[in-house]
mmCIF file of C-alpha atoms in Angstrom:
data_model
loop_
_atom_site.group_PDB
_atom_site.id
_atom_site.type_symbol
_atom_site.label_atom_id
_atom_site.label_comp_id
_atom_site.label_asym_id
_atom_site.label_seq_id
_atom_site.Cartn_x
_atom_site.Cartn_y
_atom_site.Cartn_z
ATOM 1 C CA MET A 29 -19.440 64.702 -107.495
ATOM 2 C CA ALA A 30 -20.270 64.914 -103.921
ATOM 3 C CA GLU A 31 -23.849 64.418 -104.594
ATOM 4 C CA GLU A 32 -23.231 61.139 -106.486
ATOM 5 C CA THR A 33 -21.343 59.674 -103.668
ATOM 6 C CA ASN A 34 -23.643 60.650 -101.173
ATOM 7 C CA PRO A 35 -26.649 58.823 -102.102
ATOM 8 C CA ALA A 36 -24.352 55.693 -102.468
ATOM 9 C CA ASN A 37 -22.826 56.306 -99.084
ATOM 10 C CA PRO A 38 -25.897 55.463 -97.126
ATOM 11 C CA ASP A 39 -25.976 52.055 -98.480
ATOM 12 C CA GLU A 40 -22.391 51.618 -98.111
ATOM 13 C CA ALA A 41 -22.587 53.044 -94.875
ATOM 14 C CA LYS A 42 -25.250 50.536 -93.907
ATOM 15 C CA THR A 43 -23.000 47.685 -95.283
ATOM 16 C CA GLN A 44 -20.349 48.770 -93.447
ATOM 17 C CA GLY A 45 -22.101 49.194 -90.260
ATOM 18 C CA GLU A 46 -23.462 45.819 -90.504
ATOM 19 C CA ALA A 47 -20.227 44.374 -91.193
ATOM 20 C CA GLY A 48 -18.584 46.382 -88.071
ATOM 21 C CA GLU A 49 -21.323 44.896 -86.051
ATOM 22 C CA LYS A 50 -20.719 41.478 -87.276
ATOM 23 C CA GLN A 51 -17.044 41.616 -86.501
ATOM 24 C CA PRO A 52 -16.905 41.810 -82.851
ATOM 25 C CA ILE A 53 -19.243 38.721 -82.603
ATOM 26 C CA PRO A 54 -16.309 36.268 -83.493
ATOM 27 C CA GLN A 55 -14.020 38.063 -81.424
ATOM 28 C CA GLU A 56 -16.313 37.150 -78.262
ATOM 29 C CA ALA A 57 -17.209 33.904 -79.294
ATOM 30 C CA PRO A 58 -13.610 32.448 -78.354
ATOM 31 C CA LYS A 59 -14.132 34.140 -75.117
ATOM 32 C CA ALA A 60 -17.374 32.478 -74.416
ATOM 33 C CA GLU A 61 -15.753 29.069 -75.570
ATOM 34 C CA ALA A 62 -12.936 29.447 -73.356
ATOM 35 C CA ALA A 63 -15.285 30.223 -70.399
ATOM 36 C CA LYS A 64 -17.076 27.053 -71.316
ATOM 37 C CA GLU A 65 -14.190 24.889 -71.449
ATOM 38 C CA GLY A 66 -12.856 26.475 -68.178
ATOM 39 C CA THR A 67 -16.318 25.454 -66.471
ATOM 40 C CA LEU A 68 -16.055 21.891 -67.933
ATOM 41 C CA LYS A 69 -12.619 21.419 -66.496
ATOM 42 C CA ALA A 70 -13.717 22.699 -63.400
ATOM 43 C CA GLU A 71 -16.582 20.372 -63.393
ATOM 44 C CA ALA A 72 -14.456 17.419 -64.127
ATOM 45 C CA ALA A 73 -11.846 18.208 -61.595
ATOM 46 C CA THR A 74 -14.810 18.097 -58.898
ATOM 47 C CA LYS A 75 -16.153 14.801 -60.533
ATOM 48 C CA ARG A 76 -12.532 13.051 -60.314
ATOM 49 C CA PRO A 77 -12.105 13.057 -56.586
ATOM 50 C CA ALA A 78 -15.906 11.881 -56.247
ATOM 51 C CA ALA A 79 -14.706 8.756 -58.427
ATOM 52 C CA LYS A 80 -11.664 7.971 -56.150
ATOM 53 C CA LYS A 81 -13.744 7.904 -53.141
ATOM 54 C CA THR A 82 -16.078 5.512 -54.588
ATOM 55 C CA ALA A 83 -13.421 3.175 -55.531
ATOM 56 C CA LYS A 84 -12.049 3.178 -51.843
ATOM 57 C CA PRO A 85 -14.861 1.234 -50.334
ATOM 58 C CA LYS A 86 -14.364 -1.786 -53.034
ATOM 59 C CA LYS A 87 -11.188 -2.508 -51.365
ATOM 60 C CA GLU A 88 -12.977 -2.922 -47.930
ATOM 61 C CA GLN A 89 -15.571 -5.243 -49.401
ATOM 62 C CA PRO A 90 -13.716 -8.378 -48.955
ATOM 63 C CA ALA A 91 -13.627 -8.238 -45.182
ATOM 64 C CA PRO A 92 -17.108 -9.760 -44.571
ATOM 65 C CA ALA A 93 -16.083 -12.765 -47.008
ATOM 66 C CA ALA A 94 -13.124 -13.497 -44.713
ATOM 67 C CA GLY A 95 -15.541 -13.482 -41.785
ATOM 68 C CA ALA A 96 -17.951 -15.944 -43.725
ATOM 69 C CA THR A 97 -15.067 -18.478 -44.357
ATOM 70 C CA GLU A 98 -14.068 -18.173 -40.388
ATOM 71 C CA SER A 99 -17.507 -19.483 -39.890
ATOM 72 C CA LEU A 100 -17.001 -22.558 -41.673
ATOM 73 C CA SER A 101 -15.237 -25.146 -39.253
ATOM 74 C CA LEU A 102 -14.778 -28.891 -39.561
ATOM 75 C CA SER A 103 -14.959 -30.778 -36.176
ATOM 76 C CA THR A 104 -11.933 -33.362 -35.548
ATOM 77 C CA GLU A 105 -14.362 -35.990 -34.943
ATOM 78 C CA GLU A 106 -15.641 -35.906 -38.508
ATOM 79 C CA VAL A 107 -12.273 -36.215 -39.910
ATOM 80 C CA ASP A 108 -10.799 -38.689 -37.498
ATOM 81 C CA LYS A 109 -13.583 -41.085 -37.585
ATOM 82 C CA PRO A 110 -14.635 -42.307 -41.387
ATOM 83 C CA LYS A 111 -17.922 -43.854 -42.153
ATOM 84 C CA ILE A 112 -18.056 -47.465 -41.579
ATOM 85 C CA VAL A 113 -20.352 -49.183 -44.217
ATOM 86 C CA LYS A 114 -21.352 -52.835 -43.613
ATOM 87 C CA ALA A 115 -19.302 -55.194 -45.875
ATOM 88 C CA LYS A 116 -21.178 -57.379 -48.281
ATOM 89 C CA GLY A 117 -19.992 -60.844 -46.982
ATOM 90 C CA SER A 118 -20.179 -59.586 -43.483
ATOM 91 C CA LYS A 119 -18.518 -62.220 -41.045
ATOM 92 C CA ASN A 120 -20.008 -60.872 -37.845
ATOM 93 C CA VAL A 121 -16.453 -60.580 -36.014
ATOM 94 C CA HIS A 122 -16.581 -59.218 -32.707
ATOM 95 C CA SER A 123 -13.173 -59.736 -31.398
ATOM 96 C CA GLY A 124 -9.803 -59.829 -33.548
ATOM 97 C CA VAL A 125 -6.152 -59.267 -33.707
ATOM 98 C CA ALA A 126 -4.267 -56.135 -34.973
ATOM 99 C CA HIS A 127 -0.890 -56.817 -36.435
ATOM 100 C CA VAL A 128 1.068 -53.538 -36.798
ATOM 101 C CA LEU A 129 4.486 -53.687 -38.815
ATOM 102 C CA ALA A 130 6.148 -50.599 -38.609
ATOM 103 C CA THR A 131 9.837 -50.671 -40.390
ATOM 104 C CA PHE A 132 12.025 -47.698 -41.095
ATOM 105 C CA ASN A 133 10.388 -47.364 -44.793
ATOM 106 C CA ASN A 134 6.720 -48.312 -44.435
ATOM 107 C CA THR A 135 3.943 -49.436 -42.059
ATOM 108 C CA ILE A 136 1.331 -52.023 -42.543
ATOM 109 C CA VAL A 137 -1.426 -52.938 -40.415
ATOM 110 C CA THR A 138 -3.316 -56.074 -40.738
ATOM 111 C CA ILE A 139 -6.168 -57.277 -38.868
ATOM 112 C CA THR A 140 -7.455 -60.621 -38.490
ATOM 113 C CA ASP A 141 -10.071 -62.763 -36.562
ATOM 114 C CA LEU A 142 -9.181 -65.067 -33.962
ATOM 115 C CA LYS A 143 -8.258 -67.752 -36.078
ATOM 116 C CA GLY A 144 -5.832 -65.721 -38.510
ATOM 117 C CA ASN A 145 -8.352 -64.881 -41.135
ATOM 118 C CA VAL A 146 -7.685 -61.382 -42.626
ATOM 119 C CA ILE A 147 -10.720 -59.174 -42.540
ATOM 120 C CA GLY A 148 -9.020 -55.934 -43.264
ATOM 121 C CA TRP A 149 -5.502 -54.516 -44.089
ATOM 122 C CA SER A 150 -3.842 -51.367 -45.177
ATOM 123 C CA SER A 151 -0.599 -49.815 -45.894
ATOM 124 C CA ALA A 152 1.040 -46.569 -46.640
ATOM 125 C CA GLY A 153 1.386 -47.036 -50.189
ATOM 126 C CA LYS A 154 -2.298 -48.087 -50.601
ATOM 127 C CA VAL A 155 -3.397 -44.905 -48.619
ATOM 128 C CA GLY A 156 -1.363 -42.592 -51.077
ATOM 129 C CA PHE A 157 1.917 -41.778 -49.492
ATOM 130 C CA LYS A 158 4.863 -42.107 -51.782
ATOM 131 C CA GLY A 159 8.678 -42.172 -50.870
ATOM 132 C CA SER A 160 9.815 -40.959 -47.530
ATOM 133 C CA ARG A 161 6.561 -39.865 -46.513
ATOM 134 C CA LYS A 162 5.432 -43.778 -45.969
ATOM 135 C CA SER A 163 7.622 -43.961 -43.087
ATOM 136 C CA THR A 164 6.092 -40.919 -41.227
ATOM 137 C CA ALA A 165 3.900 -41.257 -38.062
ATOM 138 C CA TYR A 166 0.814 -39.606 -40.019
ATOM 139 C CA ALA A 167 0.879 -42.257 -42.716
ATOM 140 C CA ALA A 168 0.788 -44.805 -39.716
ATOM 141 C CA GLN A 169 -2.284 -43.127 -38.616
ATOM 142 C CA MET A 170 -4.057 -43.183 -41.915
ATOM 143 C CA VAL A 171 -3.161 -46.693 -42.272
ATOM 144 C CA ALA A 172 -4.642 -47.791 -39.113
ATOM 145 C CA GLN A 173 -7.895 -45.899 -39.679
ATOM 146 C CA ASP A 174 -8.207 -47.490 -43.062
ATOM 147 C CA ALA A 175 -7.804 -50.933 -42.142
ATOM 148 C CA SER A 176 -10.008 -50.615 -38.875
ATOM 149 C CA ARG A 177 -12.648 -49.038 -41.025
ATOM 150 C CA GLN A 178 -12.701 -52.366 -43.263
ATOM 151 C CA ALA A 179 -12.479 -54.602 -39.856
ATOM 152 C CA MET A 180 -15.320 -52.741 -38.428
ATOM 153 C CA GLY A 181 -17.369 -53.595 -41.602
ATOM 154 C CA HIS A 182 -17.488 -57.088 -40.452
ATOM 155 C CA GLY A 183 -18.675 -56.035 -36.901
ATOM 156 C CA LEU A 184 -15.335 -55.955 -35.156
ATOM 157 C CA LYS A 185 -15.476 -54.284 -31.552
ATOM 158 C CA GLU A 186 -12.617 -55.644 -29.344
ATOM 159 C CA VAL A 187 -9.028 -56.096 -30.860
ATOM 160 C CA GLU A 188 -5.673 -57.239 -29.549
ATOM 161 C CA VAL A 189 -2.606 -55.278 -30.750
ATOM 162 C CA LEU A 190 0.682 -57.060 -31.763
ATOM 163 C CA VAL A 191 3.469 -54.513 -32.566
ATOM 164 C CA LYS A 192 6.373 -55.470 -34.611
ATOM 165 C CA GLY A 193 9.350 -53.455 -36.039
ATOM 166 C CA PRO A 194 11.245 -50.261 -34.653
ATOM 167 C CA GLY A 195 9.416 -47.935 -37.273
ATOM 168 C CA ALA A 196 8.009 -44.123 -36.340
ATOM 169 C CA GLY A 197 4.644 -45.353 -36.686
ATOM 170 C CA ARG A 198 4.369 -47.704 -33.497
ATOM 171 C CA GLU A 199 2.578 -45.303 -31.141
ATOM 172 C CA SER A 200 0.485 -43.412 -33.834
ATOM 173 C CA ALA A 201 -0.984 -46.756 -35.269
ATOM 174 C CA VAL A 202 -1.874 -47.809 -31.809
ATOM 175 C CA ARG A 203 -3.551 -44.384 -30.886
ATOM 176 C CA ALA A 204 -5.401 -44.295 -34.112
ATOM 177 C CA LEU A 205 -7.041 -47.768 -33.566
ATOM 178 C CA GLN A 206 -8.066 -46.600 -29.974
ATOM 179 C CA ALA A 207 -9.431 -43.055 -31.546
ATOM 180 C CA ILE A 208 -11.619 -44.846 -34.186
ATOM 181 C CA GLY A 209 -13.594 -46.557 -31.605
ATOM 182 C CA LEU A 210 -12.118 -50.112 -30.926
ATOM 183 C CA ASP A 211 -11.507 -51.508 -27.672
ATOM 184 C CA LEU A 212 -8.079 -52.519 -27.173
ATOM 185 C CA THR A 213 -7.709 -55.552 -24.892
ATOM 186 C CA VAL A 214 -3.992 -56.292 -24.976
ATOM 187 C CA ILE A 215 -0.952 -54.440 -26.496
ATOM 188 C CA ARG A 216 1.917 -56.659 -27.087
ATOM 189 C CA ASP A 217 5.412 -56.203 -28.661
ATOM 190 C CA VAL A 218 6.466 -59.021 -30.793
ATOM 191 C CA THR A 219 9.527 -57.744 -32.413
ATOM 192 C CA PRO A 220 12.060 -60.731 -33.323
ATOM 193 C CA VAL A 221 15.163 -60.499 -31.010
ATOM 194 C CA PRO A 222 17.848 -62.831 -32.183
ATOM 195 C CA HIS A 223 19.909 -64.905 -29.868
ATOM 196 C CA ASN A 224 23.164 -64.440 -31.269
ATOM 197 C CA GLY A 225 22.199 -66.076 -34.679
ATOM 198 C CA CYS A 226 23.419 -64.576 -37.994
ATOM 199 C CA ARG A 227 25.531 -61.749 -38.375
ATOM 200 C CA PRO A 228 23.563 -58.509 -37.701
ATOM 201 C CA PRO A 229 23.284 -55.921 -40.656
ATOM 202 C CA LYS A 230 25.961 -52.879 -40.673
ATOM 203 C CA GLN A 231 24.721 -49.813 -38.483
ATOM 204 C CA ARG A 232 22.209 -47.694 -40.000
ATOM 205 C CA ARG A 233 23.270 -44.315 -40.796
ATOM 206 C CA VAL A 234 20.785 -41.231 -40.048
#
């Protein structure tokens, strides 16, 4: 019996030995995989802060753009003095009269020649103001610039200013006429004053 099993034992021993040699390999494989995963995690951890460092300079990039906008500046002369185009039917009027009507609700500027023919006019509504903004001093300034630009298209250089009404645009309209380049010869207040005529309106509430 021992002799029969002996010749078969070497083969079985070989197979068992091979199996025994193969068994430890799968046990070592998970360890190697775990070690690889550990190294990958360590690499990922080292890469993450690097990504954050590269993201920080992006926030600092808009600073040069702000500096570029600061260099762009418009002078007040270009804004205050609009372009003057010669009118088609130019009348070649060198001197005229500027009638400024400044009420509590609106400002109207009309420029005529010495005979009274209108060569340029404007109002706060025409310039683009609405509601309570029409009675402001800025609106009066824009109105005076628009009317004087039309009149200077006909060759106007000297102007006599007649101011009428108690509105807020009295002074600003006159200053705008002077700033645009017209020579103001006379400034007169022609606001009508009653001599005990009609009953005055009730007192204004502000």
